[in-house]
């Protein structure tokens, strides 16, 4: 797939700096939209179900924005939606207006992620104290990230979505490193307070079973696969 010559647009439905960086590295040009949803109101038992449900909610919220904007301004090109959390339910419940069916394709990508530690689901820390405890737990231990990607083609109604899991093993994380990371505040903006690409934490990462881009929130190979399948 040649991003520069493709006859469709991409909308990344995320405010994540890391996801923007990854999608740019993949060679795509895209616009950004964010979804205003109450993530805490959506609960599922398994991490895979949760991230898919959250992606679905984000997709629904963004579609509402697109419909409102299109009704006001019109749409000139096709549209595809990618919601990194849920693939199955979104199209079953999502009303797709005629103006989207007649438009050229646009790909909308939405994503979500949680961390799993000792069987418990962890989302973004709610305080520096919680972020500090999360990092202390990971020290010398093991955690996993579960990320979801959903892609919806608003022209054809075709949707594809999956989740990706990465296992991460840590050496001991020095107390002073934990304090520096917490003081920076960056751990408050990521699921489970877990950010393995940071220069401070990188030396404490023992092994990653999976890909770093997935840990950062947007698995490249899965995203490419879903984009191609949704355009097929």
mmCIF file of C-alpha atoms in Angstrom:
data_model
loop_
_atom_site.group_PDB
_atom_site.id
_atom_site.type_symbol
_atom_site.label_atom_id
_atom_site.label_comp_id
_atom_site.label_asym_id
_atom_site.label_seq_id
_atom_site.Cartn_x
_atom_site.Cartn_y
_atom_site.Cartn_z
ATOM 1 C CA UNK A 1 0.000 0.000 0.000
ATOM 2 C CA UNK A 2 1.454 3.380 -1.012
ATOM 3 C CA UNK A 3 0.234 5.943 1.521
ATOM 4 C CA UNK A 4 1.163 8.943 -0.642
ATOM 5 C CA UNK A 5 -0.877 7.778 -3.621
ATOM 6 C CA UNK A 6 -3.865 6.263 -1.839
ATOM 7 C CA UNK A 7 -7.328 7.498 -2.769
ATOM 8 C CA UNK A 8 -8.610 7.601 0.762
ATOM 9 C CA UNK A 9 -8.139 9.722 3.852
ATOM 10 C CA UNK A 10 -7.222 8.674 7.372
ATOM 11 C CA UNK A 11 -8.530 10.160 10.587
ATOM 12 C CA UNK A 12 -6.728 9.161 13.764
ATOM 13 C CA UNK A 13 -9.239 9.266 16.595
ATOM 14 C CA UNK A 14 -6.742 9.712 19.387
ATOM 15 C CA UNK A 15 -5.021 12.459 21.362
ATOM 16 C CA UNK A 16 -2.004 10.222 22.026
ATOM 17 C CA UNK A 17 1.321 11.713 20.965
ATOM 18 C CA UNK A 18 2.812 8.224 20.713
ATOM 19 C CA UNK A 19 0.097 7.004 18.341
ATOM 20 C CA UNK A 20 0.501 10.087 16.153
ATOM 21 C CA UNK A 21 4.233 9.409 15.980
ATOM 22 C CA UNK A 22 3.785 5.742 15.097
ATOM 23 C CA UNK A 23 1.241 6.405 12.348
ATOM 24 C CA UNK A 24 3.541 9.064 10.879
ATOM 25 C CA UNK A 25 6.433 6.595 10.959
ATOM 26 C CA UNK A 26 4.258 4.200 8.957
ATOM 27 C CA UNK A 27 4.201 6.796 6.161
ATOM 28 C CA UNK A 28 0.617 7.956 6.449
ATOM 29 C CA UNK A 29 -0.780 11.452 6.347
ATOM 30 C CA UNK A 30 -3.820 11.933 8.556
ATOM 31 C CA UNK A 31 -5.989 14.352 10.446
ATOM 32 C CA UNK A 32 -6.815 14.160 14.139
ATOM 33 C CA UNK A 33 -10.104 13.929 15.995
ATOM 34 C CA UNK A 34 -10.720 13.191 19.648
ATOM 35 C CA UNK A 35 -13.624 11.436 21.326
ATOM 36 C CA UNK A 36 -15.110 12.821 24.511
ATOM 37 C CA UNK A 37 -16.369 9.779 26.397
ATOM 38 C CA UNK A 38 -16.612 8.710 30.024
ATOM 39 C CA UNK A 39 -14.213 5.770 29.961
ATOM 40 C CA UNK A 40 -14.903 4.848 33.587
ATOM 41 C CA UNK A 41 -18.550 4.184 32.750
ATOM 42 C CA UNK A 42 -17.558 1.337 30.438
ATOM 43 C CA UNK A 43 -16.569 -1.846 32.289
ATOM 44 C CA UNK A 44 -15.805 -5.349 31.016
ATOM 45 C CA UNK A 45 -14.364 -8.397 32.755
ATOM 46 C CA UNK A 46 -11.549 -9.187 30.328
ATOM 47 C CA UNK A 47 -8.942 -6.662 29.161
ATOM 48 C CA UNK A 48 -9.560 -7.596 25.522
ATOM 49 C CA UNK A 49 -13.287 -6.924 25.855
ATOM 50 C CA UNK A 50 -12.654 -3.656 27.679
ATOM 51 C CA UNK A 51 -10.283 -2.140 25.132
ATOM 52 C CA UNK A 52 -12.602 -3.142 22.306
ATOM 53 C CA UNK A 53 -15.613 -1.629 24.055
ATOM 54 C CA UNK A 54 -13.728 1.611 24.672
ATOM 55 C CA UNK A 55 -12.624 1.808 21.043
ATOM 56 C CA UNK A 56 -16.211 1.297 19.998
ATOM 57 C CA UNK A 57 -17.377 4.113 22.228
ATOM 58 C CA UNK A 58 -14.692 6.397 20.818
ATOM 59 C CA UNK A 59 -15.686 5.460 17.298
ATOM 60 C CA UNK A 60 -19.345 6.215 17.974
ATOM 61 C CA UNK A 61 -18.464 9.595 19.446
ATOM 62 C CA UNK A 62 -16.270 10.519 16.483
ATOM 63 C CA UNK A 63 -18.885 9.370 13.973
ATOM 64 C CA UNK A 64 -21.351 11.722 15.615
ATOM 65 C CA UNK A 65 -18.873 14.557 15.116
ATOM 66 C CA UNK A 66 -18.304 13.562 11.491
ATOM 67 C CA UNK A 67 -21.995 13.443 10.771
ATOM 68 C CA UNK A 68 -22.538 16.858 12.292
ATOM 69 C CA UNK A 69 -19.625 18.365 10.397
ATOM 70 C CA UNK A 70 -20.635 16.721 7.141
ATOM 71 C CA UNK A 71 -24.205 17.946 7.421
ATOM 72 C CA UNK A 72 -22.815 21.441 7.757
ATOM 73 C CA UNK A 73 -20.000 21.358 5.193
ATOM 74 C CA UNK A 74 -20.407 18.291 2.984
ATOM 75 C CA UNK A 75 -17.948 15.443 2.445
ATOM 76 C CA UNK A 76 -15.811 15.126 -0.692
ATOM 77 C CA UNK A 77 -13.811 11.952 -0.122
ATOM 78 C CA UNK A 78 -14.431 8.389 1.272
ATOM 79 C CA UNK A 79 -14.144 7.536 4.951
ATOM 80 C CA UNK A 80 -12.820 4.549 6.991
ATOM 81 C CA UNK A 81 -12.939 4.324 10.774
ATOM 82 C CA UNK A 82 -10.367 2.484 12.899
ATOM 83 C CA UNK A 83 -11.205 2.086 16.559
ATOM 84 C CA UNK A 84 -8.438 0.290 18.353
ATOM 85 C CA UNK A 85 -10.721 -1.152 20.982
ATOM 86 C CA UNK A 86 -13.658 -2.814 19.285
ATOM 87 C CA UNK A 87 -14.245 -4.291 15.906
ATOM 88 C CA UNK A 88 -17.424 -6.283 16.142
ATOM 89 C CA UNK A 89 -20.175 -4.154 17.593
ATOM 90 C CA UNK A 90 -19.592 -0.744 16.098
ATOM 91 C CA UNK A 91 -21.121 -1.264 12.669
ATOM 92 C CA UNK A 92 -24.021 -3.220 14.080
ATOM 93 C CA UNK A 93 -25.197 -0.174 16.002
ATOM 94 C CA UNK A 94 -23.737 2.671 13.980
ATOM 95 C CA UNK A 95 -26.065 4.522 11.593
ATOM 96 C CA UNK A 96 -24.183 5.356 8.383
ATOM 97 C CA UNK A 97 -25.824 8.197 6.482
ATOM 98 C CA UNK A 98 -26.165 8.237 2.710
ATOM 99 C CA UNK A 99 -23.701 11.081 2.406
ATOM 100 C CA UNK A 100 -21.005 8.809 3.845
ATOM 101 C CA UNK A 101 -21.935 5.931 1.545
ATOM 102 C CA UNK A 102 -21.588 8.174 -1.482
ATOM 103 C CA UNK A 103 -18.360 9.803 -0.345
ATOM 104 C CA UNK A 104 -14.849 8.739 -1.217
ATOM 105 C CA UNK A 105 -13.205 6.578 1.472
ATOM 106 C CA UNK A 106 -11.840 7.940 4.763
ATOM 107 C CA UNK A 107 -10.215 5.706 7.362
ATOM 108 C CA UNK A 108 -10.903 6.536 10.970
ATOM 109 C CA UNK A 109 -8.615 4.914 13.524
ATOM 110 C CA UNK A 110 -9.494 4.713 17.216
ATOM 111 C CA UNK A 111 -7.500 2.842 19.846
ATOM 112 C CA UNK A 112 -7.349 1.955 23.504
ATOM 113 C CA UNK A 113 -4.995 0.197 25.882
ATOM 114 C CA UNK A 114 -4.840 -1.238 29.380
ATOM 115 C CA UNK A 115 -2.108 -2.898 31.411
ATOM 116 C CA UNK A 116 -2.604 -6.260 33.121
ATOM 117 C CA UNK A 117 -0.678 -6.927 36.333
ATOM 118 C CA UNK A 118 -1.242 -10.096 38.341
ATOM 119 C CA UNK A 119 -4.578 -10.578 36.601
ATOM 120 C CA UNK A 120 -5.831 -7.080 37.405
ATOM 121 C CA UNK A 121 -6.673 -4.471 34.764
ATOM 122 C CA UNK A 122 -4.878 -1.154 35.158
ATOM 123 C CA UNK A 123 -5.831 2.030 33.330
ATOM 124 C CA UNK A 124 -4.199 5.465 33.644
ATOM 125 C CA UNK A 125 -3.091 6.212 37.224
ATOM 126 C CA UNK A 126 -5.394 8.630 39.016
ATOM 127 C CA UNK A 127 -2.603 10.174 41.109
ATOM 128 C CA UNK A 128 1.169 10.340 41.446
ATOM 129 C CA UNK A 129 0.897 8.034 44.437
ATOM 130 C CA UNK A 130 -0.855 5.390 42.355
ATOM 131 C CA UNK A 131 1.664 5.825 39.519
ATOM 132 C CA UNK A 132 4.502 5.345 42.005
ATOM 133 C CA UNK A 133 2.954 2.139 43.352
ATOM 134 C CA UNK A 134 2.395 0.800 39.825
ATOM 135 C CA UNK A 135 6.087 1.256 38.986
ATOM 136 C CA UNK A 136 7.178 -0.321 42.263
ATOM 137 C CA UNK A 137 5.025 -3.327 41.428
ATOM 138 C CA UNK A 138 6.664 -3.742 38.025
ATOM 139 C CA UNK A 139 10.176 -3.611 39.502
ATOM 140 C CA UNK A 140 11.667 -7.073 39.166
ATOM 141 C CA UNK A 141 8.344 -8.352 37.921
ATOM 142 C CA UNK A 142 6.110 -8.739 34.887
ATOM 143 C CA UNK A 143 3.178 -6.917 33.282
ATOM 144 C CA UNK A 144 1.351 -6.988 29.955
ATOM 145 C CA UNK A 145 -0.213 -4.403 27.681
ATOM 146 C CA UNK A 146 -3.434 -5.130 25.805
ATOM 147 C CA UNK A 147 -4.092 -2.769 22.897
ATOM 148 C CA UNK A 148 -7.009 -2.665 20.504
ATOM 149 C CA UNK A 149 -7.464 -1.271 16.994
ATOM 150 C CA UNK A 150 -10.776 -0.899 15.142
ATOM 151 C CA UNK A 151 -11.124 0.116 11.498
ATOM 152 C CA UNK A 152 -14.457 1.098 9.973
ATOM 153 C CA UNK A 153 -14.968 1.926 6.308
ATOM 154 C CA UNK A 154 -17.761 4.474 6.320
ATOM 155 C CA UNK A 155 -18.304 4.050 2.593
ATOM 156 C CA UNK A 156 -18.781 0.290 2.504
ATOM 157 C CA UNK A 157 -19.680 -0.402 6.140
ATOM 158 C CA UNK A 158 -16.881 -2.976 6.370
ATOM 159 C CA UNK A 159 -15.168 -3.065 9.748
ATOM 160 C CA UNK A 160 -12.250 -4.971 11.185
ATOM 161 C CA UNK A 161 -10.783 -4.934 14.669
ATOM 162 C CA UNK A 162 -8.493 -6.937 16.899
ATOM 163 C CA UNK A 163 -6.459 -6.666 20.066
ATOM 164 C CA UNK A 164 -2.758 -7.269 20.619
ATOM 165 C CA UNK A 165 -1.023 -8.379 23.812
ATOM 166 C CA UNK A 166 2.619 -7.799 24.760
ATOM 167 C CA UNK A 167 4.382 -9.322 27.776
ATOM 168 C CA UNK A 168 7.006 -7.140 29.505
ATOM 169 C CA UNK A 169 9.577 -8.333 32.039
ATOM 170 C CA UNK A 170 11.483 -5.896 34.243
ATOM 171 C CA UNK A 171 14.737 -5.894 36.149
ATOM 172 C CA UNK A 172 14.762 -3.991 39.414
ATOM 173 C CA UNK A 173 13.755 -0.360 38.843
ATOM 174 C CA UNK A 174 15.844 1.954 41.073
ATOM 175 C CA UNK A 175 13.849 4.068 43.501
ATOM 176 C CA UNK A 176 15.372 7.279 42.165
ATOM 177 C CA UNK A 177 14.261 6.385 38.626
ATOM 178 C CA UNK A 178 10.723 5.784 39.833
ATOM 179 C CA UNK A 179 10.697 9.162 41.572
ATOM 180 C CA UNK A 180 11.995 10.980 38.476
ATOM 181 C CA UNK A 181 9.387 9.364 36.261
ATOM 182 C CA UNK A 182 6.598 10.201 38.689
ATOM 183 C CA UNK A 183 7.809 13.792 39.071
ATOM 184 C CA UNK A 184 7.798 14.241 35.297
ATOM 185 C CA UNK A 185 4.084 13.432 35.292
ATOM 186 C CA UNK A 186 4.312 11.404 32.095
ATOM 187 C CA UNK A 187 3.220 8.200 33.857
ATOM 188 C CA UNK A 188 -0.192 9.766 34.538
ATOM 189 C CA UNK A 189 -0.925 9.866 30.808
ATOM 190 C CA UNK A 190 -0.351 6.204 29.959
ATOM 191 C CA UNK A 191 -2.165 2.992 30.820
ATOM 192 C CA UNK A 192 -0.827 1.439 33.999
ATOM 193 C CA UNK A 193 1.767 4.191 34.247
ATOM 194 C CA UNK A 194 3.879 1.950 32.007
ATOM 195 C CA UNK A 195 6.166 3.608 29.455
ATOM 196 C CA UNK A 196 9.055 1.376 28.359
ATOM 197 C CA UNK A 197 10.472 3.670 25.648
ATOM 198 C CA UNK A 198 11.449 6.398 28.135
ATOM 199 C CA UNK A 199 15.276 6.695 28.475
ATOM 200 C CA UNK A 200 15.023 6.439 32.263
ATOM 201 C CA UNK A 201 13.074 3.188 32.310
ATOM 202 C CA UNK A 202 14.653 1.515 29.260
ATOM 203 C CA UNK A 203 17.671 0.089 31.148
ATOM 204 C CA UNK A 204 15.272 -1.664 33.542
ATOM 205 C CA UNK A 205 13.377 -3.452 30.758
ATOM 206 C CA UNK A 206 14.585 -7.054 30.759
ATOM 207 C CA UNK A 207 12.523 -8.520 27.938
ATOM 208 C CA UNK A 208 9.629 -7.550 25.684
ATOM 209 C CA UNK A 209 7.657 -10.408 24.146
ATOM 210 C CA UNK A 210 5.943 -8.526 21.362
ATOM 211 C CA UNK A 211 6.550 -5.148 19.740
ATOM 212 C CA UNK A 212 7.399 -1.803 21.297
ATOM 213 C CA UNK A 213 4.940 0.028 19.020
ATOM 214 C CA UNK A 214 2.145 -2.079 20.487
ATOM 215 C CA UNK A 215 3.245 -1.148 24.003
ATOM 216 C CA UNK A 216 3.172 2.490 22.876
ATOM 217 C CA UNK A 217 -0.462 2.070 21.843
ATOM 218 C CA UNK A 218 -0.578 1.371 18.091
ATOM 219 C CA UNK A 219 0.713 -2.006 16.823
ATOM 220 C CA UNK A 220 1.998 -1.301 13.309
ATOM 221 C CA UNK A 221 1.547 -4.729 11.740
ATOM 222 C CA UNK A 222 -1.986 -5.112 13.090
ATOM 223 C CA UNK A 223 -2.953 -1.618 11.945
ATOM 224 C CA UNK A 224 -1.620 -2.287 8.423
ATOM 225 C CA UNK A 225 -3.469 -5.596 8.313
ATOM 226 C CA UNK A 226 -6.785 -4.053 9.358
ATOM 227 C CA UNK A 227 -6.427 -1.137 6.948
ATOM 228 C CA UNK A 228 -5.866 -3.478 4.018
ATOM 229 C CA UNK A 229 -8.704 -5.785 5.044
ATOM 230 C CA UNK A 230 -11.111 -2.892 5.453
ATOM 231 C CA UNK A 231 -10.248 -1.525 2.009
ATOM 232 C CA UNK A 232 -10.552 -4.902 0.309
#
